[in-house]
């Protein structure tokens, strides 16, 4: 559960980032292994530590950082693979359909967002601010023209033997994934499945004075952010999907 952004958006390299480094490391350890399936968990609020300095500002990681992370994860995967067993199991699948409600009172204040960016990035380049300003103009127009109050989504559960896989179509926070895993043991939670509808943060995130996940981070995907109960709606959908398997 971590964004694959070790090299960060500042990098000009075409890369598979740390998932690719894990793939390479596993192949070096055992050249008979191939065809890895990589999935991203609830990484909505998790980035690699390599891209933060002591001042907590974003910075680009290096190729050496990728190799270090890849080797470490690959060793853990090789260790875990020795404990796995194979067998024949029945597979069950269920889905639940739900609505995520938008915050109809949301107001996009362009100047507030620009000042927030200036404070966060400490003297950002003017080109960056100009590009973000153009994006905000587009987002504000889209917001003014839209009267959509909700977004319909599906969540899914796959059961294989005594194990479950939950698929959620958005940027999900790690705390949400942990809530699901606590309620349903032996469960893996995959985010970004069957599309991405944006951030679906917990209600506590809405109490912060400034939160990327409840404001400008959401209007990248939709005309306006979801309301503060969006995680609640999502978890209710997961519970409904599980109920069909019992």
Short mmCIF file of C-alpha atoms in Angstrom, two decimals:
data_model
loop_
_atom_site.label_atom_id
_atom_site.label_comp_id
_atom_site.label_asym_id
_atom_site.label_seq_id
_atom_site.Cartn_x
_atom_site.Cartn_y
_atom_site.Cartn_z
CA UNK A 1 0.00 0.00 0.00
CA UNK A 2 2.25 2.76 -1.29
CA UNK A 3 2.24 5.10 -4.29
CA UNK A 4 4.85 4.05 -6.87
CA UNK A 5 6.38 7.53 -6.97
CA UNK A 6 9.93 7.09 -5.70
CA UNK A 7 11.25 9.08 -8.68
CA UNK A 8 8.40 11.60 -8.19
CA UNK A 9 6.75 13.77 -10.82
CA UNK A 10 9.97 15.78 -11.15
CA UNK A 11 11.69 12.87 -12.87
CA UNK A 12 11.91 12.81 -16.68
CA UNK A 13 12.62 9.08 -16.77
CA UNK A 14 10.19 6.49 -18.11
CA UNK A 15 10.04 4.01 -15.26
CA UNK A 16 7.99 1.26 -13.62
CA UNK A 17 9.19 2.76 -10.35
CA UNK A 18 9.52 0.44 -7.35
CA UNK A 19 7.10 -2.27 -8.66
CA UNK A 20 9.48 -2.65 -11.61
CA UNK A 21 12.45 -2.78 -9.24
CA UNK A 22 10.76 -5.61 -7.31
CA UNK A 23 10.11 -7.44 -10.59
CA UNK A 24 13.77 -7.11 -11.59
CA UNK A 25 15.02 -8.22 -8.18
CA UNK A 26 12.76 -11.30 -8.10
CA UNK A 27 13.94 -12.31 -11.56
CA UNK A 28 17.58 -12.01 -10.46
CA UNK A 29 16.87 -14.19 -7.43
CA UNK A 30 15.05 -16.84 -9.44
CA UNK A 31 15.11 -16.63 -13.24
CA UNK A 32 12.32 -19.22 -13.43
CA UNK A 33 9.88 -16.69 -12.00
CA UNK A 34 7.99 -14.53 -14.49
CA UNK A 35 4.66 -12.85 -15.08
CA UNK A 36 4.27 -11.02 -11.78
CA UNK A 37 0.92 -9.45 -10.98
CA UNK A 38 1.30 -6.16 -9.11
CA UNK A 39 -1.60 -4.54 -7.31
CA UNK A 40 -1.71 -1.34 -5.26
CA UNK A 41 -3.45 -1.36 -1.92
CA UNK A 42 -4.89 1.54 0.08
CA UNK A 43 -2.14 4.03 -0.71
CA UNK A 44 -4.19 7.22 -0.79
CA UNK A 45 -2.16 8.73 2.07
CA UNK A 46 1.12 6.82 1.71
CA UNK A 47 4.19 7.84 -0.30
CA UNK A 48 7.71 6.35 -0.27
CA UNK A 49 9.93 7.83 2.43
CA UNK A 50 12.62 8.33 -0.20
CA UNK A 51 10.80 11.35 -1.62
CA UNK A 52 10.73 13.36 1.61
CA UNK A 53 13.60 15.20 3.22
CA UNK A 54 13.90 16.31 6.83
CA UNK A 55 11.73 19.35 6.13
CA UNK A 56 9.03 17.02 4.79
CA UNK A 57 9.20 18.61 1.34
CA UNK A 58 8.81 16.46 -1.76
CA UNK A 59 12.02 15.56 -3.51
CA UNK A 60 12.89 13.05 -6.21
CA UNK A 61 14.25 9.69 -5.12
CA UNK A 62 17.09 8.07 -7.05
CA UNK A 63 17.62 4.90 -9.07
CA UNK A 64 19.62 3.64 -6.09
CA UNK A 65 16.53 4.18 -3.91
CA UNK A 66 14.49 2.07 -6.35
CA UNK A 67 17.00 -0.76 -6.24
CA UNK A 68 17.21 -0.66 -2.45
CA UNK A 69 13.43 -0.81 -2.07
CA UNK A 70 13.08 -3.44 -4.78
CA UNK A 71 15.69 -5.74 -3.25
CA UNK A 72 14.18 -5.47 0.22
CA UNK A 73 10.63 -6.20 -0.92
CA UNK A 74 11.79 -9.03 -3.18
CA UNK A 75 13.59 -10.74 -0.29
CA UNK A 76 10.43 -10.54 1.80
CA UNK A 77 8.35 -11.97 -1.05
CA UNK A 78 10.78 -14.84 -1.60
CA UNK A 79 10.65 -15.63 2.12
CA UNK A 80 6.85 -15.56 2.14
CA UNK A 81 6.61 -17.69 -1.00
CA UNK A 82 8.30 -20.57 0.80
CA UNK A 83 5.39 -20.64 3.25
CA UNK A 84 2.67 -20.80 0.61
CA UNK A 85 0.76 -23.90 -0.43
CA UNK A 86 -1.32 -24.68 -3.51
CA UNK A 87 -4.64 -26.42 -3.82
CA UNK A 88 -8.02 -26.47 -5.51
CA UNK A 89 -10.55 -23.94 -4.22
CA UNK A 90 -13.94 -22.69 -5.30
CA UNK A 91 -14.10 -19.02 -6.24
CA UNK A 92 -17.03 -16.77 -5.34
CA UNK A 93 -17.61 -13.18 -6.42
CA UNK A 94 -20.09 -10.55 -5.35
CA UNK A 95 -20.62 -6.83 -5.92
CA UNK A 96 -22.53 -4.03 -4.30
CA UNK A 97 -23.72 -0.83 -5.93
CA UNK A 98 -23.72 2.44 -3.99
CA UNK A 99 -23.83 6.21 -4.31
CA UNK A 100 -21.11 8.59 -3.14
CA UNK A 101 -22.63 12.01 -2.47
CA UNK A 102 -20.90 15.23 -3.51
CA UNK A 103 -20.43 18.22 -1.23
CA UNK A 104 -22.96 20.57 -2.85
CA UNK A 105 -21.77 23.50 -0.69
CA UNK A 106 -18.17 23.27 -1.89
CA UNK A 107 -16.75 26.56 -3.17
CA UNK A 108 -13.53 26.63 -5.19
CA UNK A 109 -11.50 29.70 -4.20
CA UNK A 110 -8.68 29.96 -6.71
CA UNK A 111 -6.65 32.47 -4.72
CA UNK A 112 -6.80 30.36 -1.55
CA UNK A 113 -5.51 27.32 -3.45
CA UNK A 114 -2.66 29.30 -5.05
CA UNK A 115 -1.59 30.65 -1.65
CA UNK A 116 -1.74 27.13 -0.23
CA UNK A 117 0.58 25.93 -3.00
CA UNK A 118 3.02 28.78 -2.38
CA UNK A 119 3.18 27.96 1.34
CA UNK A 120 3.52 24.24 0.76
CA UNK A 121 6.23 24.26 -1.90
CA UNK A 122 8.21 27.30 -0.69
CA UNK A 123 8.68 29.60 -3.70
CA UNK A 124 7.43 27.30 -6.48
CA UNK A 125 8.31 28.12 -10.08
CA UNK A 126 5.94 30.53 -11.81
CA UNK A 127 5.36 28.06 -14.65
CA UNK A 128 3.97 25.57 -12.11
CA UNK A 129 1.64 28.20 -10.64
CA UNK A 130 0.49 29.28 -14.11
CA UNK A 131 -0.32 25.71 -15.11
CA UNK A 132 -2.18 25.09 -11.86
CA UNK A 133 -4.05 28.36 -12.30
CA UNK A 134 -5.29 27.23 -15.72
CA UNK A 135 -6.40 23.91 -14.22
CA UNK A 136 -8.33 25.75 -11.48
CA UNK A 137 -10.09 27.89 -14.11
CA UNK A 138 -11.23 24.71 -15.90
CA UNK A 139 -12.25 23.06 -12.63
CA UNK A 140 -14.25 26.10 -11.52
CA UNK A 141 -16.12 26.25 -14.83
CA UNK A 142 -16.88 22.53 -14.61
CA UNK A 143 -18.11 23.01 -11.04
CA UNK A 144 -20.42 25.89 -12.00
CA UNK A 145 -21.91 23.96 -14.92
CA UNK A 146 -22.56 20.74 -13.00
CA UNK A 147 -25.63 20.00 -10.88
CA UNK A 148 -24.64 16.36 -10.31
CA UNK A 149 -25.21 15.47 -6.64
CA UNK A 150 -23.84 11.93 -6.48
CA UNK A 151 -21.70 9.35 -8.24
CA UNK A 152 -22.68 5.70 -8.60
CA UNK A 153 -19.94 3.08 -8.10
CA UNK A 154 -19.50 -0.65 -7.58
CA UNK A 155 -17.34 -2.45 -5.02
CA UNK A 156 -16.45 -6.11 -5.34
CA UNK A 157 -15.36 -9.06 -3.22
CA UNK A 158 -13.67 -12.22 -4.47
CA UNK A 159 -13.50 -15.22 -2.12
CA UNK A 160 -10.96 -17.97 -2.80
CA UNK A 161 -11.11 -20.69 -0.18
CA UNK A 162 -10.83 -18.88 3.15
CA UNK A 163 -9.30 -15.71 1.70
CA UNK A 164 -10.92 -12.56 0.37
CA UNK A 165 -9.95 -9.83 -2.09
CA UNK A 166 -11.82 -6.52 -1.91
CA UNK A 167 -11.73 -4.20 -4.91
CA UNK A 168 -12.40 -0.48 -4.46
CA UNK A 169 -12.46 2.06 -7.36
CA UNK A 170 -10.63 5.01 -5.84
CA UNK A 171 -7.76 6.51 -3.86
CA UNK A 172 -8.37 4.84 -0.50
CA UNK A 173 -6.65 5.78 2.75
CA UNK A 174 -4.63 3.18 4.66
CA UNK A 175 -6.88 3.54 7.71
CA UNK A 176 -9.90 2.52 5.61
CA UNK A 177 -8.10 -0.58 4.41
CA UNK A 178 -7.19 -1.50 7.99
CA UNK A 179 -10.84 -1.16 9.06
CA UNK A 180 -11.87 -3.64 6.37
CA UNK A 181 -9.07 -6.09 7.22
CA UNK A 182 -9.96 -5.91 10.93
CA UNK A 183 -13.61 -6.72 10.28
CA UNK A 184 -12.86 -9.38 7.67
CA UNK A 185 -9.68 -11.36 8.50
CA UNK A 186 -7.62 -12.96 5.72
CA UNK A 187 -8.56 -10.12 3.38
CA UNK A 188 -6.48 -8.16 0.90
CA UNK A 189 -7.80 -4.75 -0.15
CA UNK A 190 -7.02 -3.51 -3.66
CA UNK A 191 -7.61 0.12 -4.60
CA UNK A 192 -7.78 1.61 -8.12
CA UNK A 193 -9.89 -1.34 -9.35
CA UNK A 194 -12.47 -1.00 -12.15
CA UNK A 195 -11.64 2.66 -12.51
CA UNK A 196 -10.65 5.51 -10.21
CA UNK A 197 -13.27 7.97 -8.97
CA UNK A 198 -10.85 10.01 -6.86
CA UNK A 199 -10.02 10.25 -3.17
CA UNK A 200 -12.47 8.63 -0.74
CA UNK A 201 -11.00 9.83 2.57
CA UNK A 202 -12.17 9.17 6.15
CA UNK A 203 -14.30 11.83 7.85
CA UNK A 204 -11.36 12.88 10.07
CA UNK A 205 -9.59 14.21 6.99
CA UNK A 206 -12.34 16.80 6.58
CA UNK A 207 -11.52 18.27 9.99
CA UNK A 208 -8.09 19.44 8.79
CA UNK A 209 -7.73 23.08 7.82
CA UNK A 210 -5.93 22.12 4.62
CA UNK A 211 -6.29 18.68 3.02
CA UNK A 212 -5.39 17.82 -0.55
CA UNK A 213 -7.63 14.73 -0.41
CA UNK A 214 -10.81 16.65 0.45
CA UNK A 215 -10.37 19.60 -1.89
CA UNK A 216 -8.19 20.19 -4.91
CA UNK A 217 -7.11 16.53 -5.00
CA UNK A 218 -10.71 15.49 -5.63
CA UNK A 219 -11.59 18.04 -8.30
CA UNK A 220 -9.04 16.43 -10.59
CA UNK A 221 -11.53 13.58 -10.98
CA UNK A 222 -14.98 15.09 -10.39
CA UNK A 223 -16.79 18.45 -10.61
CA UNK A 224 -16.72 18.72 -6.79
CA UNK A 225 -15.40 16.76 -3.78
CA UNK A 226 -17.35 14.01 -2.04
CA UNK A 227 -19.00 14.87 1.27
CA UNK A 228 -17.48 13.85 4.60
CA UNK A 229 -19.54 10.63 4.84
CA UNK A 230 -18.01 9.12 1.68
CA UNK A 231 -15.92 6.54 3.59
CA UNK A 232 -19.04 5.51 5.51
CA UNK A 233 -20.94 4.91 2.26
CA UNK A 234 -17.99 2.92 0.90
CA UNK A 235 -17.72 0.68 3.97
CA UNK A 236 -21.47 0.05 3.89
CA UNK A 237 -21.05 -1.13 0.32
CA UNK A 238 -18.23 -3.47 1.31
CA UNK A 239 -20.39 -4.93 4.09
CA UNK A 240 -23.23 -5.45 1.62
CA UNK A 241 -20.94 -7.24 -0.84
CA UNK A 242 -19.67 -9.54 1.92
CA UNK A 243 -23.24 -10.28 3.04
CA UNK A 244 -23.97 -11.88 -0.33
CA UNK A 245 -21.17 -14.40 0.26
CA UNK A 246 -22.41 -15.60 3.64
#
